[in-house]
CSV table of C-alpha atoms in Angstrom, one decimal:
chain,number,residue,atom,x,y,z
S,1,MET,CA,-9.6,73.7,31.6
S,2,SER,CA,-13.1,74.9,31.0
S,3,ASP,CA,-16.2,72.8,31.9
S,4,ASN,CA,-16.6,70.1,34.4
S,5,VAL,CA,-13.0,69.8,35.7
S,6,GLY,CA,-12.2,66.3,36.7
S,7,ASP,CA,-10.4,67.2,39.9
S,8,ASP,CA,-10.6,65.9,43.4
S,9,THR,CA,-11.3,69.3,45.1
S,10,GLY,CA,-15.0,68.8,45.3
S,11,HIS,CA,-15.4,72.4,44.0
S,12,ALA,CA,-16.0,71.3,40.4
S,13,MET,CA,-19.6,71.1,39.2
S,14,ALA,CA,-20.8,67.6,38.8
S,15,GLU,CA,-23.4,68.2,36.3
S,16,GLY,CA,-22.7,68.0,32.6
S,17,PHE,CA,-19.9,65.3,32.4
S,18,HIS,CA,-19.3,65.1,28.6
S,19,PRO,CA,-15.9,63.6,27.9
S,20,THR,CA,-16.9,62.5,24.4
S,21,ARG,CA,-16.7,66.2,23.6
S,22,TRP,CA,-13.1,66.4,24.8
S,23,SER,CA,-10.3,66.5,22.3
S,24,GLU,CA,-7.3,64.2,22.9
S,25,ASP,CA,-5.3,67.2,24.1
S,26,GLN,CA,-8.0,68.0,26.6
S,27,ILE,CA,-8.0,64.4,27.8
S,28,ARG,CA,-4.2,64.5,28.2
S,29,ASP,CA,-4.4,67.9,30.1
S,30,ARG,CA,-7.0,66.5,32.5
S,31,ALA,CA,-5.0,63.4,33.1
S,32,LEU,CA,-1.8,65.5,33.7
S,33,ALA,CA,-3.7,67.5,36.3
S,34,GLN,CA,-4.1,64.1,38.1
S,35,GLY,CA,-0.4,63.3,37.6
S,36,LEU,CA,-1.0,60.9,34.8
S,37,ASN,CA,0.9,61.0,31.6
S,38,LEU,CA,-1.1,59.0,29.0
S,39,PRO,CA,0.8,56.7,26.7
S,40,ASP,CA,-0.5,56.9,23.1
S,41,ALA,CA,-1.3,53.2,23.1
S,42,CYS,CA,-3.9,53.9,25.9
S,43,MET,CA,-5.9,56.6,24.1
S,44,PRO,CA,-8.4,54.5,22.2
S,45,GLY,CA,-9.2,52.4,25.2
S,46,ILE,CA,-9.5,55.5,27.5
S,47,LYS,CA,-11.8,57.2,25.0
S,48,ALA,CA,-14.0,54.1,24.8
S,49,ASN,CA,-14.2,53.9,28.6
S,50,LEU,CA,-14.9,57.6,28.9
S,51,ALA,CA,-17.8,57.2,26.5
S,52,LEU,CA,-19.2,54.5,28.7
S,53,LEU,CA,-18.8,56.6,31.8
S,54,GLU,CA,-20.5,59.5,30.2
S,55,ASP,CA,-23.5,57.3,29.4
S,56,ARG,CA,-23.6,55.9,32.9
S,57,TRP,CA,-23.5,59.4,34.4
S,58,ALA,CA,-26.3,60.5,32.2
S,59,THR,CA,-28.3,57.5,33.6
S,60,VAL,CA,-27.6,58.4,37.2
S,61,GLU,CA,-28.3,62.1,36.5
S,62,ALA,CA,-31.7,61.2,35.0
S,63,ALA,CA,-32.5,59.0,37.9
S,64,LEU,CA,-31.7,61.7,40.4
S,65,ALA,CA,-33.9,64.1,38.5
S,66,ALA,CA,-36.7,61.6,38.4
S,67,ILE,CA,-36.7,60.7,42.1
S,68,GLY,CA,-36.5,64.3,43.1
S,69,ASP,CA,-33.0,65.3,44.2
S,70,VAL,CA,-32.1,63.3,47.3
S,71,ARG,CA,-29.4,65.8,48.6
I,1,MET,CA,-11.0,13.3,40.4
I,2,ASN,CA,-8.9,11.6,43.0
I,3,ALA,CA,-10.6,8.7,44.8
I,4,THR,CA,-10.3,10.4,48.2
I,5,LEU,CA,-11.9,13.6,47.0
I,6,ALA,CA,-14.5,11.6,45.0
I,7,THR,CA,-15.7,9.8,48.1
I,8,LEU,CA,-15.4,12.9,50.2
I,9,SER,CA,-16.7,15.4,47.7
I,10,SER,CA,-17.9,18.0,50.2
I,11,ALA,CA,-16.2,20.1,52.8
I,12,THR,CA,-18.8,18.9,55.4
I,13,ASP,CA,-18.0,15.2,54.7
I,14,ILE,CA,-14.2,15.8,54.8
I,15,ALA,CA,-14.4,17.7,58.1
I,16,ARG,CA,-16.6,15.0,59.6
I,17,ALA,CA,-14.2,12.2,58.5
I,18,VAL,CA,-11.1,14.1,59.7
I,19,ARG,CA,-12.6,15.1,63.0
I,20,THR,CA,-13.5,11.5,63.8
I,21,GLY,CA,-10.1,10.2,62.7
I,22,ARG,CA,-11.6,8.2,59.8
I,23,VAL,CA,-9.5,9.9,57.3
I,24,ARG,CA,-6.2,11.8,57.8
I,25,ALA,CA,-6.0,15.4,56.8
I,26,VAL,CA,-2.7,14.7,55.1
I,27,GLU,CA,-4.4,12.2,52.8
I,28,VAL,CA,-7.0,14.8,51.9
I,29,ALA,CA,-4.4,17.5,51.2
I,30,LEU,CA,-2.4,15.1,49.0
I,31,ALA,CA,-5.6,14.2,47.1
I,32,ALA,CA,-6.3,17.9,46.4
I,33,LEU,CA,-2.8,18.5,45.3
I,34,GLU,CA,-3.1,15.5,43.0
I,35,ALA,CA,-6.4,16.8,41.6
I,36,ILE,CA,-4.8,20.2,40.9
I,37,ALA,CA,-1.8,18.5,39.1
I,38,ALA,CA,-4.2,16.4,37.0
I,39,ARG,CA,-6.7,19.1,36.1
I,40,ASP,CA,-5.3,22.6,36.3
I,41,GLY,CA,-3.0,22.3,33.2
I,42,GLU,CA,-6.2,22.6,31.2
I,43,ILE,CA,-8.3,24.9,33.5
I,44,LYS,CA,-5.7,27.4,34.7
I,45,ALA,CA,-7.5,28.2,37.9
I,46,VAL,CA,-4.4,28.0,40.1
I,47,ASN,CA,-1.7,30.6,40.2
I,48,THR,CA,0.3,29.2,43.1
I,49,VAL,CA,0.2,25.8,44.8
I,50,LEU,CA,0.9,26.0,48.6
I,51,GLY,CA,2.2,22.4,48.8
I,52,ASP,CA,4.6,22.6,51.8
I,53,ARG,CA,2.3,24.8,53.8
I,54,ALA,CA,-0.7,22.5,53.1
I,55,LEU,CA,1.1,19.4,54.2
I,56,HIS,CA,2.4,21.0,57.4
I,57,ALA,CA,-1.0,22.3,58.2
I,58,ALA,CA,-2.7,19.0,57.5
I,59,ALA,CA,-0.1,17.1,59.6
I,60,ALA,CA,-0.8,19.5,62.5
I,61,ILE,CA,-4.5,18.8,62.3
I,62,ASP,CA,-3.9,15.0,62.3
I,63,ALA,CA,-1.7,15.4,65.3
I,64,ALA,CA,-4.5,17.4,67.1
I,65,VAL,CA,-7.0,14.7,66.3
I,66,ALA,CA,-4.5,12.1,67.6
I,67,ARG,CA,-4.3,14.0,70.9
I,68,GLY,CA,-8.1,14.0,71.2
I,69,GLN,CA,-8.5,17.6,70.2
I,70,ASP,CA,-11.2,18.9,67.8
I,71,PRO,CA,-9.5,21.0,65.0
I,72,GLY,CA,-12.8,22.7,64.2
I,73,PRO,CA,-15.7,22.6,61.8
I,74,LEU,CA,-13.4,22.8,58.7
I,75,ALA,CA,-11.0,20.2,60.0
I,76,GLY,CA,-8.7,19.2,57.1
I,77,VAL,CA,-10.8,20.9,54.4
I,78,PRO,CA,-8.6,21.9,51.5
I,79,ILE,CA,-9.3,25.5,50.4
I,80,GLY,CA,-8.2,27.9,47.7
I,81,LEU,CA,-8.0,31.6,47.9
I,82,LYS,CA,-8.4,34.3,45.2
I,83,ALA,CA,-5.1,36.0,44.7
I,84,LEU,CA,-6.1,39.1,46.6
I,85,PHE,CA,-6.0,37.4,50.0
I,86,ASP,CA,-2.8,37.9,52.0
I,87,VAL,CA,-1.2,34.5,52.5
I,88,ALA,CA,1.8,34.5,54.8
I,89,ASP,CA,5.2,34.3,52.9
I,90,GLN,CA,3.5,34.8,49.5
I,91,PRO,CA,3.3,38.0,47.5
I,92,THR,CA,-0.3,39.3,47.3
I,93,THR,CA,-0.5,39.8,43.5
I,94,ALA,CA,-4.2,40.6,43.2
I,95,GLY,CA,-3.7,39.1,39.7
I,96,ALA,CA,-1.2,41.8,38.7
I,97,ALA,CA,2.1,40.9,37.1
I,98,MET,CA,3.6,44.1,38.5
I,99,ARG,CA,3.1,42.7,42.0
I,100,ILE,CA,4.8,39.4,41.6
I,101,ASP,CA,8.0,40.7,43.1
I,102,THR,CA,6.3,42.6,45.9
I,103,ALA,CA,7.3,41.8,49.5
I,104,PRO,CA,5.6,38.6,50.8
I,105,ALA,CA,2.7,39.0,53.2
I,106,LEU,CA,3.8,39.0,56.8
I,107,ARG,CA,0.7,37.1,57.9
I,108,ASP,CA,-2.5,35.7,56.6
I,109,ALA,CA,-5.6,37.8,55.9
I,110,ALA,CA,-8.1,38.1,58.8
I,111,LEU,CA,-10.6,35.8,57.0
I,112,LEU,CA,-7.9,33.2,56.3
I,113,ARG,CA,-6.9,33.3,59.9
I,114,ARG,CA,-10.5,32.6,60.9
I,115,LEU,CA,-10.7,29.7,58.4
I,116,THR,CA,-7.4,28.1,59.5
I,117,ALA,CA,-8.5,28.5,63.1
I,118,ALA,CA,-11.5,26.3,62.1
I,119,GLY,CA,-9.2,23.7,60.7
I,120,ALA,CA,-9.1,24.6,57.0
I,121,VAL,CA,-6.0,23.8,55.0
I,122,PRO,CA,-4.9,26.4,52.4
I,123,ILE,CA,-3.8,24.6,49.2
I,124,ALA,CA,-3.7,27.1,46.4
I,125,VAL,CA,-3.8,30.8,45.3
I,126,LEU,CA,-6.4,31.2,42.5
I,127,ASN,CA,-6.6,33.2,39.3
I,128,MET,CA,-8.6,36.4,38.9
I,129,ASP,CA,-8.9,39.4,36.6
I,130,GLU,CA,-6.2,41.9,37.3
I,131,TYR,CA,-7.1,43.9,40.5
I,132,ALA,CA,-10.6,42.3,40.3
I,133,TYR,CA,-11.6,44.7,37.5
I,134,GLY,CA,-13.5,42.4,35.2
I,135,PHE,CA,-16.1,39.6,34.8
I,136,ALA,CA,-14.0,37.2,32.7
I,137,THR,CA,-10.8,36.0,34.4
I,138,VAL,CA,-8.9,36.8,31.2
I,139,ASN,CA,-5.5,37.8,32.7
I,140,ALA,CA,-2.7,38.9,30.4
I,141,HIS,CA,0.0,37.4,32.7
I,142,PHE,CA,-1.6,34.5,34.6
I,143,GLY,CA,-3.7,33.3,31.7
I,144,THR,CA,-7.4,32.8,31.0
I,145,THR,CA,-9.3,30.5,33.4
I,146,ARG,CA,-11.4,28.0,31.4
I,147,ASN,CA,-14.8,26.9,32.4
I,148,PRO,CA,-14.7,23.3,33.6
I,149,ARG,CA,-18.2,22.6,32.2
I,150,ASP,CA,-17.0,23.5,28.7
I,151,THR,CA,-13.3,24.5,28.4
I,152,ALA,CA,-14.0,26.5,25.3
I,153,ARG,CA,-15.9,29.0,27.4
I,154,LEU,CA,-15.1,31.7,30.0
I,155,ALA,CA,-15.3,30.8,33.7
I,156,GLY,CA,-16.5,34.4,34.5
I,157,GLY,CA,-14.9,36.7,36.9
I,158,SER,CA,-13.3,38.2,38.6
I,159,SER,CA,-13.2,35.3,41.0
I,160,GLY,CA,-13.0,32.9,38.1
I,161,GLY,CA,-10.2,30.7,39.4
I,162,SER,CA,-12.2,30.2,42.6
I,163,ALA,CA,-15.4,29.1,40.9
I,164,ALA,CA,-13.5,26.9,38.3
I,165,ALA,CA,-11.4,25.1,41.0
I,166,VAL,CA,-14.7,24.0,42.7
I,167,ALA,CA,-16.5,23.1,39.5
I,168,ALA,CA,-13.5,21.1,38.3
I,169,GLY,CA,-13.4,19.0,41.5
I,170,MET,CA,-10.0,20.3,42.5
I,171,LEU,CA,-11.1,21.8,45.8
I,172,PRO,CA,-14.4,21.6,47.7
I,173,LEU,CA,-14.3,25.1,49.1
I,174,THR,CA,-12.7,28.3,47.7
I,175,TRP,CA,-12.9,32.0,48.5
I,176,GLY,CA,-13.3,35.0,46.3
I,177,SER,CA,-14.5,38.6,46.4
I,178,ASP,CA,-17.6,40.3,45.1
I,179,THR,CA,-17.6,44.0,44.4
I,180,ASN,CA,-20.0,44.2,41.5
I,181,GLY,CA,-20.8,40.5,41.0
I,182,SER,CA,-17.4,38.8,41.0
I,183,ILE,CA,-18.7,35.8,43.1
I,184,ARG,CA,-22.2,35.6,41.5
I,185,VAL,CA,-21.1,35.8,37.9
I,186,PRO,CA,-18.5,33.0,37.9
I,187,ALA,CA,-20.7,30.9,40.2
I,188,SER,CA,-23.5,31.2,37.6
I,189,LEU,CA,-21.3,30.4,34.6
I,190,CYS,CA,-19.5,27.5,36.3
I,191,GLY,CA,-22.6,26.0,38.0
I,192,VAL,CA,-21.5,26.1,41.6
I,193,TRP,CA,-22.9,27.7,44.8
I,194,GLY,CA,-21.7,31.1,45.9
I,195,PHE,CA,-22.4,33.6,48.6
I,196,ARG,CA,-22.0,37.3,48.7
I,197,PRO,CA,-22.3,38.2,52.4
I,198,ALA,CA,-23.9,41.5,53.5
I,199,HIS,CA,-21.4,44.3,53.1
I,200,GLY,CA,-19.2,44.5,56.2
I,201,SER,CA,-20.2,41.2,57.8
I,202,VAL,CA,-16.9,39.4,57.0
I,203,PRO,CA,-13.5,40.7,58.0
I,204,GLU,CA,-11.6,42.3,55.1
I,205,ASP,CA,-8.3,43.1,56.7
I,206,GLY,CA,-5.4,41.7,54.7
I,207,SER,CA,-7.4,41.4,51.4
I,208,PHE,CA,-6.3,43.7,48.5
I,209,PRO,CA,-9.1,46.2,48.1
I,210,PHE,CA,-10.9,47.3,45.0
I,211,VAL,CA,-13.8,49.5,45.9
I,212,PRO,CA,-14.2,49.4,49.7
I,213,MET,CA,-17.7,50.7,49.6
I,214,LEU,CA,-18.8,47.6,47.6
I,215,ASP,CA,-16.2,44.9,48.4
I,216,THR,CA,-17.2,41.7,50.1
I,217,LEU,CA,-15.5,38.3,50.6
I,218,GLY,CA,-17.3,35.0,50.2
I,219,PRO,CA,-17.2,31.3,49.4
I,220,PHE,CA,-17.8,28.9,46.5
I,221,THR,CA,-18.9,25.3,47.0
I,222,ASN,CA,-20.5,22.3,45.3
I,223,THR,CA,-23.1,21.8,48.0
I,224,LEU,CA,-25.5,24.1,49.9
I,225,ASP,CA,-24.5,22.5,53.2
I,226,ASP,CA,-20.9,23.5,52.6
I,227,LEU,CA,-21.9,27.0,51.6
I,228,ARG,CA,-23.8,27.5,54.9
I,229,LEU,CA,-20.9,26.0,56.9
I,230,ALA,CA,-18.4,28.3,55.1
I,231,ALA,CA,-20.6,31.4,55.6
I,232,GLU,CA,-21.0,30.7,59.3
I,233,VAL,CA,-17.3,30.3,59.8
I,234,ALA,CA,-16.6,33.5,57.8
I,235,GLN,CA,-19.2,35.5,59.7
I,236,GLY,CA,-18.2,34.0,63.0
I,237,GLU,CA,-21.7,33.0,64.1
I,238,PRO,CA,-24.3,30.5,63.1
I,239,ILE,CA,-27.0,31.5,60.5
I,240,ALA,CA,-30.2,31.4,62.4
I,241,PRO,CA,-32.8,28.9,61.0
I,242,MET,CA,-35.7,30.7,59.4
I,243,THR,CA,-38.6,29.9,57.0
I,244,ALA,CA,-39.0,32.0,53.9
I,245,ARG,CA,-42.7,32.5,53.2
I,246,ARG,CA,-42.9,35.7,51.2
I,247,VAL,CA,-41.0,35.1,48.0
I,248,ALA,CA,-41.1,37.3,44.9
I,249,ARG,CA,-39.4,37.5,41.6
I,250,LEU,CA,-37.7,40.7,40.5
I,251,GLY,CA,-39.2,42.1,37.4
I,252,GLY,CA,-38.3,44.8,34.9
I,253,TRP,CA,-34.6,45.0,34.2
I,254,PHE,CA,-34.1,41.5,35.5
I,255,VAL,CA,-36.7,40.0,33.2
I,256,ASP,CA,-36.0,42.1,30.2
I,257,HIS,CA,-32.2,41.3,30.2
I,258,ALA,CA,-32.3,37.5,30.6
I,259,ILE,CA,-32.5,34.7,28.0
I,260,PRO,CA,-35.7,32.6,27.8
I,261,ASP,CA,-34.0,29.7,29.5
I,262,LEU,CA,-34.2,31.6,32.7
I,263,TYR,CA,-37.9,32.1,32.4
I,264,LYS,CA,-38.3,28.3,32.4
I,265,ALA,CA,-36.5,28.1,35.7
I,266,PHE,CA,-39.3,30.0,37.4
I,267,ALA,CA,-41.8,27.4,36.3
I,268,GLY,CA,-40.0,24.9,38.5
I,269,ILE,CA,-39.9,27.4,41.4
I,270,GLU,CA,-43.6,28.2,41.0
I,271,ALA,CA,-44.5,24.5,40.9
I,272,LEU,CA,-43.2,24.4,44.5
I,273,LEU,CA,-44.2,27.8,45.8
I,274,GLY,CA,-47.2,28.8,43.7
I,275,MET,CA,-47.3,31.8,41.4
I,276,LEU,CA,-44.7,34.3,42.5
I,277,PRO,CA,-45.6,38.0,42.6
I,278,MET,CA,-43.4,40.2,40.5
I,279,ALA,CA,-41.7,42.8,42.6
I,280,GLU,CA,-40.1,46.0,41.2
I,281,LEU,CA,-36.9,47.6,42.4
I,282,PRO,CA,-37.0,51.2,41.1
I,283,GLN,CA,-34.2,52.7,39.0
I,284,VAL,CA,-32.2,49.4,38.6
I,285,GLU,CA,-30.4,50.7,35.5
I,286,ALA,CA,-29.3,53.7,37.4
I,287,ALA,CA,-28.1,51.5,40.2
I,288,ARG,CA,-25.9,49.6,37.8
I,289,ALA,CA,-24.7,52.9,36.4
I,290,ALA,CA,-23.9,54.3,39.9
I,291,ALA,CA,-22.0,51.2,40.9
I,292,PHE,CA,-20.1,51.4,37.6
I,293,LEU,CA,-19.1,55.1,38.2
I,294,ILE,CA,-18.2,54.6,41.8
I,295,THR,CA,-16.0,51.6,40.8
I,296,ALA,CA,-14.3,53.5,38.1
I,297,HIS,CA,-13.6,56.5,40.3
I,298,ASP,CA,-12.5,54.6,43.4
I,299,GLY,CA,-10.5,52.0,41.5
I,300,GLY,CA,-8.8,54.6,39.4
I,301,ARG,CA,-7.7,56.6,42.5
I,302,LEU,CA,-6.6,53.4,44.3
I,303,HIS,CA,-4.1,52.7,41.5
I,304,ARG,CA,-3.2,56.3,40.5
I,305,GLN,CA,0.4,56.1,41.8
I,306,ASP,CA,1.2,53.0,39.8
I,307,LEU,CA,-0.6,54.4,36.8
I,308,SER,CA,1.5,57.5,36.9
I,309,LYS,CA,4.8,55.6,37.2
I,310,ARG,CA,4.4,52.5,35.1
I,311,PRO,CA,1.1,52.4,33.1
I,312,LEU,CA,2.4,49.9,30.7
I,313,ALA,CA,2.9,47.3,33.5
I,314,PHE,CA,-0.8,47.0,33.8
I,315,ASP,CA,-3.0,44.5,31.9
I,316,PRO,CA,-4.1,46.8,29.0
I,317,GLU,CA,-7.9,46.1,29.6
I,318,THR,CA,-7.6,47.1,33.2
I,319,ARG,CA,-5.2,50.0,32.6
I,320,ASP,CA,-7.5,51.9,30.2
I,321,ARG,CA,-10.5,51.5,32.5
I,322,LEU,CA,-8.5,52.7,35.5
I,323,LEU,CA,-7.1,55.6,33.6
I,324,ALA,CA,-10.5,56.7,32.4
I,325,GLY,CA,-11.8,56.3,36.0
I,326,ASN,CA,-9.3,58.9,37.2
I,327,LEU,CA,-11.0,61.4,34.9
I,328,VAL,CA,-14.4,61.0,36.7
I,329,PRO,CA,-14.8,64.1,38.8
I,330,THR,CA,-15.2,63.4,42.5
I,331,PRO,CA,-18.4,65.4,42.8
I,332,LEU,CA,-20.0,62.9,40.3
I,333,ARG,CA,-18.9,60.0,42.5
I,334,ALA,CA,-20.4,61.8,45.5
I,335,ARG,CA,-23.7,62.1,43.6
I,336,ALA,CA,-23.6,58.5,42.5
I,337,ALA,CA,-23.1,57.5,46.2
I,338,LEU,CA,-26.0,59.6,47.2
I,339,PHE,CA,-28.1,57.8,44.7
I,340,GLY,CA,-26.7,54.6,46.1
I,341,GLU,CA,-28.0,55.5,49.6
I,342,TRP,CA,-31.5,56.1,48.1
I,343,PHE,CA,-31.4,52.8,46.2
I,344,ARG,CA,-30.3,50.8,49.3
I,345,LYS,CA,-33.3,52.3,51.2
I,346,GLN,CA,-35.6,51.1,48.3
I,347,ALA,CA,-34.1,47.6,48.4
I,348,LEU,CA,-34.5,47.3,52.2
I,349,ALA,CA,-38.1,48.6,52.0
I,350,LEU,CA,-38.9,45.9,49.4
I,351,LEU,CA,-37.2,43.3,51.7
I,352,GLN,CA,-39.6,44.3,54.4
I,353,ARG,CA,-42.4,43.2,52.1
I,354,TYR,CA,-40.7,40.1,50.9
I,355,ASP,CA,-38.4,37.6,52.6
I,356,VAL,CA,-36.5,36.7,49.5
I,357,LEU,CA,-36.3,38.3,46.0
I,358,ILE,CA,-35.2,36.1,43.1
I,359,ALA,CA,-33.4,37.2,40.0
I,360,PRO,CA,-31.1,35.7,37.5
I,361,ALA,CA,-27.4,36.0,38.3
I,362,THR,CA,-26.3,36.4,34.7
I,363,PRO,CA,-28.2,37.2,31.5
I,364,ASP,CA,-26.9,34.2,29.6
I,365,VAL,CA,-24.7,31.1,29.9
I,366,ALA,CA,-20.9,31.2,29.7
I,367,PRO,CA,-19.7,32.8,26.4
I,368,LEU,CA,-17.0,31.3,24.2
I,369,ILE,CA,-13.5,32.5,24.9
I,370,ALA,CA,-12.9,32.9,21.2
I,371,ASP,CA,-16.2,34.9,20.7
I,372,PRO,CA,-17.1,36.6,24.0
I,373,VAL,CA,-20.6,37.6,23.2
I,374,ILE,CA,-23.7,37.0,25.4
I,375,HIS,CA,-27.5,37.5,24.7
I,376,THR,CA,-29.2,39.9,27.1
I,377,GLY,CA,-32.8,39.7,26.0
I,378,PHE,CA,-32.1,42.6,23.5
I,379,GLY,CA,-29.8,40.6,21.3
I,380,PRO,CA,-26.0,40.0,21.3
I,381,ALA,CA,-23.8,42.2,23.5
I,382,PRO,CA,-20.1,42.2,24.5
I,383,ALA,CA,-19.7,39.7,27.4
I,384,ARG,CA,-17.0,41.6,29.4
I,385,ALA,CA,-19.1,44.7,29.7
I,386,ASN,CA,-22.4,43.0,30.3
I,387,LEU,CA,-21.9,39.7,32.3
I,388,GLY,CA,-22.4,41.6,35.5
I,389,MET,CA,-25.5,43.7,34.5
I,390,LEU,CA,-27.9,41.7,36.7
I,391,ALA,CA,-25.5,41.4,39.7
I,392,GLN,CA,-24.0,44.9,39.8
I,393,PRO,CA,-27.2,46.8,40.8
I,394,ILE,CA,-27.7,44.5,43.8
I,395,SER,CA,-24.1,45.2,45.0
I,396,LEU,CA,-25.1,48.9,45.5
I,397,ALA,CA,-27.8,47.8,47.9
I,398,GLY,CA,-25.2,46.0,50.1
I,399,VAL,CA,-27.5,43.1,51.0
I,400,PRO,CA,-26.6,39.4,51.2
I,401,VAL,CA,-27.1,37.3,48.1
I,402,LEU,CA,-27.0,33.5,47.7
I,403,SER,CA,-25.9,32.5,44.2
I,404,ALA,CA,-27.6,29.3,43.4
I,405,PRO,CA,-27.0,26.9,40.4
I,406,LEU,CA,-30.0,25.9,38.5
I,407,LYS,CA,-30.3,22.1,38.0
I,408,ARG,CA,-29.8,21.8,34.2
I,409,PRO,CA,-28.6,18.4,33.3
I,410,GLY,CA,-26.8,18.3,29.9
I,411,GLN,CA,-27.0,22.1,29.6
I,412,LEU,CA,-24.6,24.9,30.3
I,413,PRO,CA,-24.9,26.2,33.9
I,414,LEU,CA,-27.0,29.3,34.9
I,415,GLY,CA,-27.5,30.7,38.3
I,416,LEU,CA,-30.0,32.6,40.3
I,417,GLN,CA,-29.6,35.3,42.9
I,418,LEU,CA,-31.6,34.8,46.1
I,419,ILE,CA,-31.5,38.2,47.7
I,420,GLY,CA,-32.4,39.0,51.3
I,421,ALA,CA,-32.0,41.5,54.1
I,422,PRO,CA,-28.9,41.7,56.3
I,423,GLY,CA,-29.3,39.6,59.4
I,424,ARG,CA,-31.9,37.3,57.7
I,425,GLU,CA,-29.5,35.1,55.7
I,426,GLY,CA,-31.3,32.1,57.1
I,427,LEU,CA,-34.2,32.9,54.8
I,428,LEU,CA,-32.0,32.5,51.8
I,429,PHE,CA,-30.6,29.2,52.9
I,430,ASP,CA,-34.1,27.9,53.8
I,431,LEU,CA,-35.5,28.7,50.3
I,432,ALA,CA,-32.4,27.3,48.6
I,433,ALA,CA,-32.7,24.1,50.5
I,434,ARG,CA,-36.3,23.6,49.6
I,435,LEU,CA,-35.6,24.4,45.9
I,436,GLU,CA,-32.7,21.9,46.0
I,437,VAL,CA,-34.9,19.2,47.4
I,438,ALA,CA,-37.5,19.9,44.7
I,439,GLY,CA,-34.8,19.4,42.0
I,440,VAL,CA,-34.8,23.1,40.9
I,441,LEU,CA,-31.4,24.0,42.2
I,442,GLY,CA,-28.2,22.0,42.6
I,443,VAL,CA,-24.8,21.1,41.0
């Protein structure tokens, strides 16, 4: 996997979460890395939800930038 | 409504009558069971009726009264519980078909034990969105809960069964959970009172979790007195009397995304309190987004094992959201939580300046089941994704919220959020009481 790996290690970079750029194969690979085998029937719903999550992350990221990083 | 429940329409009245021996708890339990049998075929708020347990518990209360003992402040009050509470000898389904055959709970949830110790009588397990992930109570297995005020419309969710059972007059007191608005949304759409306690102030042991960082458990009632009584029993201590003097209306996001009917509500409030200052919570849209991300991440991981083994056993709407949530990187969730800490500090700072902040609970009235669209101030929007848009940001702050029904005779219900600081819940109840007396709030 290339950018923004969706893992649980904490080592992945948080910035730049762009799942709408992922191909279906990439989505499946990332899910498999979590132990999830995606049924075909789920793919449209997952893509729609990933698009929402991408939008929500962009909003949070912009807010963090606006308030001056709170880390 | 059964005659007994009609004459004893509130939990407070029932408890008073039972404690003094004027009415038997068994009679009240039978009336509630009768009301469910008469009404729930249409509403579909109830997943399981606890008939035998209810009658045994009620008989025990009557026996205690006969011995001269006081069964407690909820003596003989029939209650319902969202399907995520452990109820002894029942499977805790959390609204999921895949959990129907799960082992029965060995004992009641901690909150339920507190309620029964106060004399409450569990009558029914109530419908919800699968695993509490939704604002609609559209459940592929248990059915769609209909809004008692207009059965062509959604009850809201995820505690839709709990709100609808109270609104339909089946039960005077029910319990739900609120992670992102799951008490406030159905309370608003069904026109009943609801309370989201401060995060961590009510015991959650034995309730099926969703997002522990945001989860709370709280009541629905038809009267403000009942709401206060229920909140006090749940929190294990009285709510101190206080007087709310500094009241503000939340502006920005909360004004922009509400229908004009809600503006009218503030005219009634201002007739009582004078012109309200408009207070601004910063970065509200981001607070909603952060709560959304944290929910997807944590909910997804909570159910990962089942998603890997039997994804098709989930309600499709829930499944796809949970699967997508598993692809949210944990570092993003950590950043969203960091933002959440900042937002909570902003909310608490604002609540130093004001005793109570007022905002709409939902942008619009209950949408039609057949056409689930709401208006948000920017035109039509899908109901399921947007019903919680005014409640979800406040969840991130973790503060107590009283969900209050606007008095709207002949119109579909709408509710307000009265938002306060933890430990100062008395301010919310004081303001609600004065607005109720003034005819602005009430069922």
